[in-house]
XYZ file of C-alpha atoms in Angstrom:
500
model
C 80.976 28.898 -22.623
C 78.172 27.478 -24.728
C 74.634 28.845 -24.253
C 72.070 26.935 -22.191
C 69.517 24.625 -23.886
C 66.547 26.631 -25.023
C 63.118 25.501 -23.730
C 60.312 24.693 -26.150
C 58.251 27.633 -27.362
C 55.025 26.381 -25.821
C 56.612 25.983 -22.421
C 58.331 29.409 -22.682
C 55.035 31.244 -22.900
C 53.997 29.996 -19.458
C 57.506 30.121 -17.885
C 58.787 33.147 -15.967
C 61.462 35.366 -17.670
C 64.977 33.952 -17.315
C 67.520 35.900 -15.179
C 69.735 38.443 -17.010
C 72.926 36.625 -16.243
C 71.649 33.436 -17.810
C 70.382 35.022 -21.017
C 72.853 35.184 -23.861
C 73.318 38.606 -25.548
C 72.167 38.905 -29.123
C 75.565 39.727 -30.578
C 77.438 37.063 -28.642
C 75.124 34.115 -29.375
C 77.208 31.224 -30.642
C 76.063 27.794 -31.766
C 76.977 24.721 -29.758
C 79.994 22.748 -30.971
C 79.184 20.296 -33.680
C 81.172 17.490 -32.119
C 79.319 17.602 -28.751
C 76.570 14.967 -28.501
C 73.388 15.735 -26.532
C 72.737 13.753 -23.325
C 70.545 10.652 -23.647
C 66.927 11.114 -22.457
C 65.600 9.225 -19.438
C 62.983 7.457 -21.555
C 64.254 6.585 -25.006
C 60.830 5.485 -26.179
C 59.596 9.070 -25.730
C 62.615 10.765 -27.483
C 61.575 13.872 -29.452
C 62.208 14.032 -33.212
C 65.607 15.044 -34.596
C 66.264 18.785 -34.889
C 65.869 20.504 -38.235
C 67.786 23.304 -39.846
C 65.669 25.854 -38.025
C 67.391 27.283 -34.985
C 65.701 27.182 -31.606
C 64.615 30.557 -30.198
C 66.863 32.159 -27.579
C 65.361 34.232 -24.748
C 66.298 37.937 -24.698
C 66.823 40.197 -21.760
C 63.222 41.319 -21.903
C 61.951 37.736 -22.175
C 61.125 37.974 -25.916
C 61.949 35.142 -28.219
C 64.774 35.820 -30.736
C 65.858 33.374 -33.343
C 69.685 33.228 -33.446
C 71.319 33.544 -36.836
C 74.117 31.048 -37.393
C 77.459 32.420 -38.460
C 78.622 32.077 -42.018
C 80.509 28.927 -42.688
C 79.278 27.170 -39.573
C 76.206 24.909 -38.995
C 74.210 25.497 -35.804
C 73.099 22.468 -33.765
C 70.063 23.105 -31.497
C 70.163 22.017 -27.882
C 68.256 18.859 -26.802
C 64.806 19.646 -25.121
C 64.080 18.112 -21.670
C 62.152 14.792 -21.647
C 58.404 14.985 -20.569
C 57.246 13.210 -17.393
C 55.852 9.662 -17.977
C 52.025 9.205 -17.856
C 50.675 6.943 -15.024
C 49.659 3.460 -16.167
C 45.888 2.623 -16.105
C 44.917 -0.194 -13.699
C 44.018 -3.378 -15.506
C 40.289 -4.436 -15.336
C 39.822 -7.589 -13.222
C 37.693 -10.534 -14.496
C 34.372 -11.393 -12.747
C 34.301 -13.559 -9.645
C 33.190 -17.181 -9.573
C 29.461 -18.069 -10.053
C 27.723 -19.063 -6.809
C 25.553 -21.936 -5.550
C 26.014 -24.294 -8.483
C 23.581 -27.197 -8.060
C 21.740 -29.925 -9.969
C 18.008 -29.252 -10.221
C 16.780 -32.314 -12.121
C 18.186 -35.469 -13.677
C 16.503 -37.613 -16.329
C 17.554 -40.590 -18.413
C 19.483 -38.488 -20.973
C 19.877 -34.981 -19.536
C 20.217 -32.949 -16.367
C 19.498 -29.338 -15.420
C 21.861 -26.978 -13.557
C 21.111 -23.816 -11.593
C 23.442 -21.217 -10.077
C 23.572 -17.621 -8.911
C 25.341 -14.636 -10.440
C 28.856 -13.840 -9.132
C 29.301 -11.167 -6.493
C 31.637 -9.082 -8.709
C 30.913 -8.627 -12.403
C 33.178 -5.632 -13.200
C 32.312 -2.263 -14.707
C 31.770 -3.724 -18.161
C 29.217 -6.286 -16.895
C 28.871 -9.952 -17.784
C 28.780 -11.255 -21.331
C 27.272 -14.496 -20.003
C 28.185 -17.978 -18.820
C 29.854 -20.971 -20.401
C 29.022 -24.507 -19.224
C 31.709 -27.151 -19.590
C 31.455 -30.921 -19.021
C 33.926 -33.752 -18.692
C 33.282 -37.475 -18.371
C 34.428 -39.152 -15.186
C 37.979 -40.478 -15.616
C 38.836 -37.993 -18.371
C 40.446 -34.547 -18.281
C 39.042 -33.346 -21.578
C 36.683 -30.444 -20.740
C 34.284 -29.428 -23.518
C 32.080 -26.371 -23.696
C 28.406 -27.245 -24.085
C 27.282 -23.840 -25.375
C 29.059 -22.071 -28.245
C 28.070 -18.557 -27.195
C 27.788 -17.191 -23.629
C 24.252 -16.835 -22.271
C 22.917 -14.789 -19.350
C 20.416 -17.275 -17.863
C 21.336 -18.926 -14.532
C 19.643 -22.184 -15.499
C 20.731 -24.574 -18.203
C 19.749 -28.071 -19.327
C 22.477 -30.270 -20.808
C 20.817 -32.662 -23.320
C 21.842 -35.695 -25.366
C 23.663 -37.597 -22.611
C 23.928 -41.340 -22.226
C 22.178 -43.098 -19.364
C 24.663 -44.413 -16.803
C 27.414 -41.839 -17.525
C 29.043 -39.848 -14.743
C 29.566 -36.258 -15.818
C 31.699 -33.573 -14.156
C 30.439 -30.067 -14.809
C 31.631 -26.510 -14.220
C 30.364 -23.019 -15.062
C 32.525 -19.994 -15.997
C 31.401 -16.354 -15.965
C 32.722 -14.405 -18.984
C 33.125 -10.635 -19.472
C 35.261 -8.288 -21.594
C 37.993 -8.519 -18.936
C 38.250 -12.279 -19.188
C 36.842 -15.439 -17.636
C 36.220 -16.127 -13.953
C 37.452 -19.006 -11.887
C 35.048 -21.871 -12.742
C 32.387 -23.050 -10.297
C 32.658 -26.842 -10.215
C 30.365 -29.517 -8.763
C 32.155 -31.561 -6.139
C 30.684 -34.863 -7.320
C 29.969 -36.096 -10.856
C 26.334 -36.330 -11.954
C 25.022 -39.842 -12.633
C 22.704 -39.776 -15.631
C 19.688 -41.851 -14.591
C 15.974 -41.482 -13.900
C 15.381 -40.174 -10.381
C 12.995 -42.359 -8.359
C 9.642 -40.676 -7.609
C 7.726 -42.282 -4.760
C 4.282 -43.685 -5.660
C 1.331 -41.451 -4.792
C -2.386 -42.075 -5.433
C -4.379 -38.935 -6.263
C -7.811 -40.041 -5.072
C -10.531 -37.653 -6.417
C -12.507 -35.824 -3.737
C -15.878 -37.408 -4.592
C -14.373 -40.897 -4.208
C -13.065 -40.248 -0.685
C -16.604 -40.865 0.582
C -18.913 -43.785 -0.165
C -19.583 -44.023 -3.902
C -23.294 -44.858 -4.305
C -24.841 -46.338 -7.470
C -28.204 -47.950 -8.181
C -28.609 -51.575 -9.196
C -28.106 -51.866 -12.970
C -26.085 -48.660 -13.307
C -22.577 -48.682 -14.784
C -19.584 -47.965 -12.520
C -16.764 -46.174 -14.361
C -14.070 -44.698 -12.107
C -10.655 -43.278 -13.046
C -8.077 -42.769 -10.276
C -4.820 -40.959 -11.195
C -1.449 -41.688 -9.568
C 2.219 -40.752 -9.989
C 5.618 -42.432 -9.590
C 8.897 -43.145 -11.389
C 9.769 -45.564 -12.806
C 6.466 -47.061 -13.968
C 4.697 -48.311 -10.785
C 2.928 -51.644 -10.384
C -0.836 -51.299 -9.839
C -2.982 -53.941 -8.139
C -6.618 -54.151 -6.953
C -8.157 -56.403 -4.333
C -11.357 -56.798 -2.318
C -11.192 -58.247 1.163
C -7.633 -59.354 0.480
C -8.689 -61.375 -2.569
C -8.176 -60.629 -6.301
C -11.105 -59.114 -8.168
C -13.591 -61.153 -10.208
C -12.434 -60.365 -13.733
C -15.745 -61.636 -15.180
C -17.593 -58.707 -13.580
C -14.927 -56.036 -13.011
C -12.578 -54.684 -15.686
C -9.335 -52.928 -14.720
C -7.243 -50.934 -17.213
C -3.961 -49.311 -16.157
C -1.971 -46.596 -17.900
C 1.239 -44.795 -16.965
C -0.699 -42.192 -14.997
C -4.060 -43.670 -13.910
C -6.095 -46.812 -13.352
C -9.685 -47.320 -14.535
C -12.229 -49.408 -12.552
C -15.266 -50.463 -14.651
C -18.433 -52.509 -14.000
C -20.976 -52.701 -16.822
C -24.076 -53.391 -14.669
C -23.670 -53.080 -10.926
C -25.297 -55.539 -8.571
C -25.716 -55.361 -4.819
C -23.008 -57.989 -4.465
C -20.532 -55.507 -5.969
C -20.818 -53.355 -2.847
C -17.828 -53.264 -0.533
C -14.385 -51.794 0.023
C -11.852 -52.142 -2.793
C -8.140 -51.693 -2.021
C -5.837 -50.028 -4.585
C -2.075 -50.476 -4.266
C 0.672 -48.668 -6.245
C 4.238 -50.005 -5.721
C 7.756 -49.046 -6.886
C 10.751 -51.057 -5.641
C 9.225 -51.744 -2.252
C 7.693 -48.272 -1.812
C 3.879 -48.431 -1.734
C 0.838 -46.179 -1.515
C -2.652 -47.486 -0.760
C -6.183 -46.142 -1.134
C -9.653 -47.553 -0.424
C -12.646 -47.229 -2.733
C -15.977 -47.789 -0.931
C -18.781 -48.693 -3.372
C -22.417 -49.086 -2.305
C -24.949 -50.432 -4.820
C -28.509 -49.724 -3.659
C -32.134 -50.262 -4.730
C -35.568 -49.286 -3.336
C -36.478 -50.962 -0.029
C -39.226 -53.455 0.693
C -42.554 -52.449 2.288
C -42.993 -52.125 6.067
C -44.234 -55.146 8.013
C -47.207 -55.771 10.316
C -49.136 -52.510 9.844
C -51.901 -52.370 12.478
C -54.766 -50.097 13.477
C -54.085 -49.834 17.180
C -56.893 -47.504 18.304
C -59.672 -45.247 17.044
C -61.137 -42.488 19.237
C -62.977 -39.326 18.389
C -61.454 -37.980 15.194
C -58.122 -39.810 15.705
C -56.489 -43.079 14.654
C -53.277 -44.700 15.987
C -51.100 -46.862 13.673
C -48.085 -49.132 14.281
C -45.776 -51.130 11.962
C -42.356 -52.796 11.741
C -39.333 -51.932 9.528
C -39.056 -53.687 6.145
C -37.203 -56.961 5.845
C -35.083 -55.603 2.953
C -33.799 -52.031 3.288
C -32.413 -51.992 -0.286
C -28.815 -51.994 0.994
C -29.320 -48.456 2.300
C -30.485 -46.845 5.508
C -34.246 -46.256 5.837
C -34.733 -42.484 5.870
C -38.418 -42.572 6.905
C -41.949 -43.711 6.119
C -44.792 -42.156 4.131
C -48.295 -42.624 5.617
C -51.410 -42.262 3.445
C -55.168 -42.429 4.059
C -58.134 -43.125 1.799
C -61.827 -42.558 2.627
C -64.396 -45.057 1.396
C -66.428 -42.448 -0.477
C -63.712 -41.150 -2.853
C -61.342 -44.135 -2.906
C -58.358 -41.782 -3.446
C -55.158 -41.892 -1.416
C -53.841 -38.760 0.286
C -50.494 -38.373 2.037
C -50.838 -37.635 5.748
C -47.181 -37.827 6.882
C -43.846 -37.701 4.976
C -40.491 -38.918 6.279
C -41.959 -40.196 9.516
C -38.877 -41.469 11.351
C -40.756 -43.614 13.902
C -42.659 -46.885 13.351
C -45.878 -45.481 14.805
C -48.028 -42.397 14.323
C -51.328 -40.742 15.173
C -53.597 -39.373 12.462
C -56.021 -36.637 13.518
C -58.734 -34.379 12.059
C -60.690 -37.195 10.464
C -64.257 -36.470 9.339
C -67.246 -37.819 11.216
C -69.181 -40.391 9.258
C -66.291 -41.408 6.951
C -64.608 -44.795 6.876
C -60.825 -44.746 6.303
C -58.144 -47.184 5.107
C -54.412 -46.654 5.705
C -51.133 -47.695 4.047
C -47.428 -47.006 4.673
C -44.405 -46.873 2.290
C -40.773 -47.167 3.393
C -38.162 -44.809 1.895
C -34.359 -44.902 1.449
C -31.820 -42.998 -0.688
C -33.347 -44.491 -3.863
C -36.894 -43.413 -3.005
C -40.114 -45.135 -1.929
C -40.639 -48.855 -1.787
C -42.322 -50.390 -4.816
C -45.283 -51.515 -2.714
C -46.893 -50.427 0.552
C -48.127 -52.132 3.677
C -51.929 -51.810 3.965
C -53.738 -52.014 7.294
C -56.138 -54.962 7.452
C -58.876 -53.060 9.306
C -60.683 -49.807 8.580
C -61.460 -46.878 10.859
C -65.077 -45.633 11.005
C -65.433 -42.226 12.603
C -68.731 -42.353 14.531
C -70.581 -39.462 16.128
C -69.950 -39.662 19.843
C -72.958 -39.562 22.150
C -72.178 -37.029 24.830
C -74.473 -35.028 27.091
C -73.601 -31.435 27.619
C -74.141 -30.210 31.131
C -73.628 -26.478 31.335
C -71.915 -25.151 34.372
C -74.191 -23.547 36.871
C -73.338 -19.893 37.118
C -74.989 -17.746 39.824
C -77.388 -15.243 38.328
C -76.340 -11.634 38.425
C -78.549 -8.639 38.029
C -77.397 -6.985 34.787
C -80.380 -4.586 34.504
C -79.385 -0.968 33.986
C -81.321 2.115 32.907
C -80.120 4.057 29.817
C -77.121 6.301 30.320
C -75.278 8.343 27.677
C -71.514 7.883 27.899
C -70.823 10.341 25.048
C -73.188 13.316 24.444
C -74.005 15.046 21.175
C -71.915 18.070 20.195
C -72.986 21.202 18.353
C -72.073 21.173 14.678
C -71.972 23.607 11.784
C -72.262 22.298 8.246
C -72.485 23.670 4.717
C -75.591 23.530 2.636
C -75.680 20.498 0.345
C -72.989 18.496 2.238
C -74.220 15.510 4.256
C -73.354 15.505 7.966
C -73.498 13.056 10.902
C -74.440 13.406 14.568
C -72.858 10.890 17.007
C -73.385 9.869 20.664
C -73.029 6.655 22.703
C -75.333 5.052 25.256
C -75.427 1.968 27.473
C -78.168 0.147 29.338
C -79.742 -3.299 29.741
C -81.971 -4.333 28.224
C -80.816 -2.504 25.133
C -82.627 0.837 25.053
C -84.800 2.041 22.178
C -83.345 5.109 20.394
C -85.616 7.980 19.317
C -84.332 11.051 17.382
C -86.137 14.375 17.595
C -85.761 17.704 15.780
C -86.992 20.768 17.626
C -88.844 18.380 19.964
C -90.557 16.685 17.005
C -89.884 12.960 16.524
C -88.160 12.102 13.295
C -90.031 9.246 11.766
C -89.353 7.403 8.533
C -87.964 10.219 6.446
C -85.497 9.384 3.616
C -83.569 12.506 4.477
C -82.502 10.963 7.805
C -80.733 7.645 8.400
C -80.482 6.532 12.067
C -78.190 3.648 13.124
C -76.999 2.032 16.382
C -73.989 -0.311 16.655
C -72.444 -1.519 19.919
C -74.064 1.356 21.752
C -72.916 4.046 19.271
C -75.842 6.050 17.894
C -75.542 7.998 14.662
C -77.907 10.194 12.645
C -77.021 11.045 9.021
C -78.623 14.187 7.568
C -78.410 13.974 3.808
C -77.708 17.207 1.896
C -79.111 19.585 4.552
C -80.688 22.908 3.660
C -81.245 26.032 5.772
C -84.505 24.596 7.119
C -82.637 21.523 8.495
C -80.912 23.617 11.153
C -82.146 23.496 14.731
C -81.905 21.474 17.942
C -81.581 17.674 17.573
C -82.266 15.327 20.505
C -81.338 11.644 20.984
C -83.543 9.829 23.519
C -82.837 6.329 24.868
C -85.703 4.419 26.561
C -85.850 0.964 28.259
C -88.096 -0.508 31.003
C -85.877 0.938 33.714
C -86.010 4.531 32.492
C -84.927 6.952 29.817
C -82.161 9.480 29.057
C -81.567 12.098 26.376
C -78.893 14.416 24.965
C -79.231 17.248 22.421
C -77.143 19.531 20.243
C -77.561 22.420 17.813
C -76.968 22.171 14.065
C -76.340 25.291 11.990
C -76.487 25.112 8.176
C -74.599 27.816 6.248
C -75.072 28.785 2.648
C -72.507 27.757 0.017
C -69.291 29.761 -0.022
């Protein structure tokens, strides 16, 4: 029988030794018949290369490899090796999923802008980008707008014709291929989107706009709207007087201009901005003011003591503004100068006090509004003379009370010790009525006018200053108080020490 097919050398090293009965003996090894063809492998595409002249090794009894030697005159044909197991096929990478939330963000006369969200699945390789394709309505010819993929999720398609209807779709692209396109359900009509009219009234113009007579009025009010809105001004439902008021409109604002304002220009002006029936309105309130006229009918109502009472009426012309108050001034006949007594008096009457006896006074009143004081004042026709009043003083009768009291010391003298050359003071306090006479004594000898001693009394407090005392100034000092009802005395001892 022919020998079994030998296994490859690499596999033999790991394989267990073959059984003895299956191993061919060295001397009896015979080559396979030349005419016998080897069996076909299971996978032809993985067929090993054709055998060469070298003989395959044959296992020995001990498991060693022995190369058989072909017999003379015969050619040995090696046995066919077993086919290897097929490798498992790698799973094919799937393309990304469809982009999400495709929508139109903005449309203009010749372009529109798309937005979308990234797909849920992008694959392990990640996205290369997106490709936007468009197709005119009624056609099936899709054209890519961008040549290279981009990673942004927003894209503006330019250079379109107004009035066209455009279908659009977006494809996500990666190394694995392209996704299913995200397509808008409806075509996009290329036209300008209508923007409702809106007046942007500045904050300072939302309240009354006040100017003085003769000032220029130059106001700019912005607005918005698409297409170009129609702007119109009116006052009280009537068109404006173009000889006094100039209006200039642009695509974004309207300018209201008066070269020199007059009081007749005051009032409420209506601004209207319209687009195809849609309208927005705003009101501009202008108030042109000037100083007011003077008050009317200023009168001196009463004069008493050091006081004067005045009354007046509001001015006929308030200057087209509310009267904020009145300024009252006085002038005495001696100096002829005017002095302000009251500012911003809100009433039409007042009382002026603290006038000086013997002076004669004139009075005037100005009215005041937002522009300031009136150009002229109302002057009282009369004058106020402050006379000295003749009054008789009658003191109140108070029952007499006996206030007489003999002297009495409420605070005695205290012994003191001082240092030679340093002035010192002796203090005590006494009461009595009439005020008692104070006499100071030293060692029972009255101290008369001696520059060394200074005696004072203030509110019943008696003090004796001894200036720069020496050792001979020590002794007993006595303070005696004497009045017609009696006398009292206190004493103390003063010791003078030498310098330390």
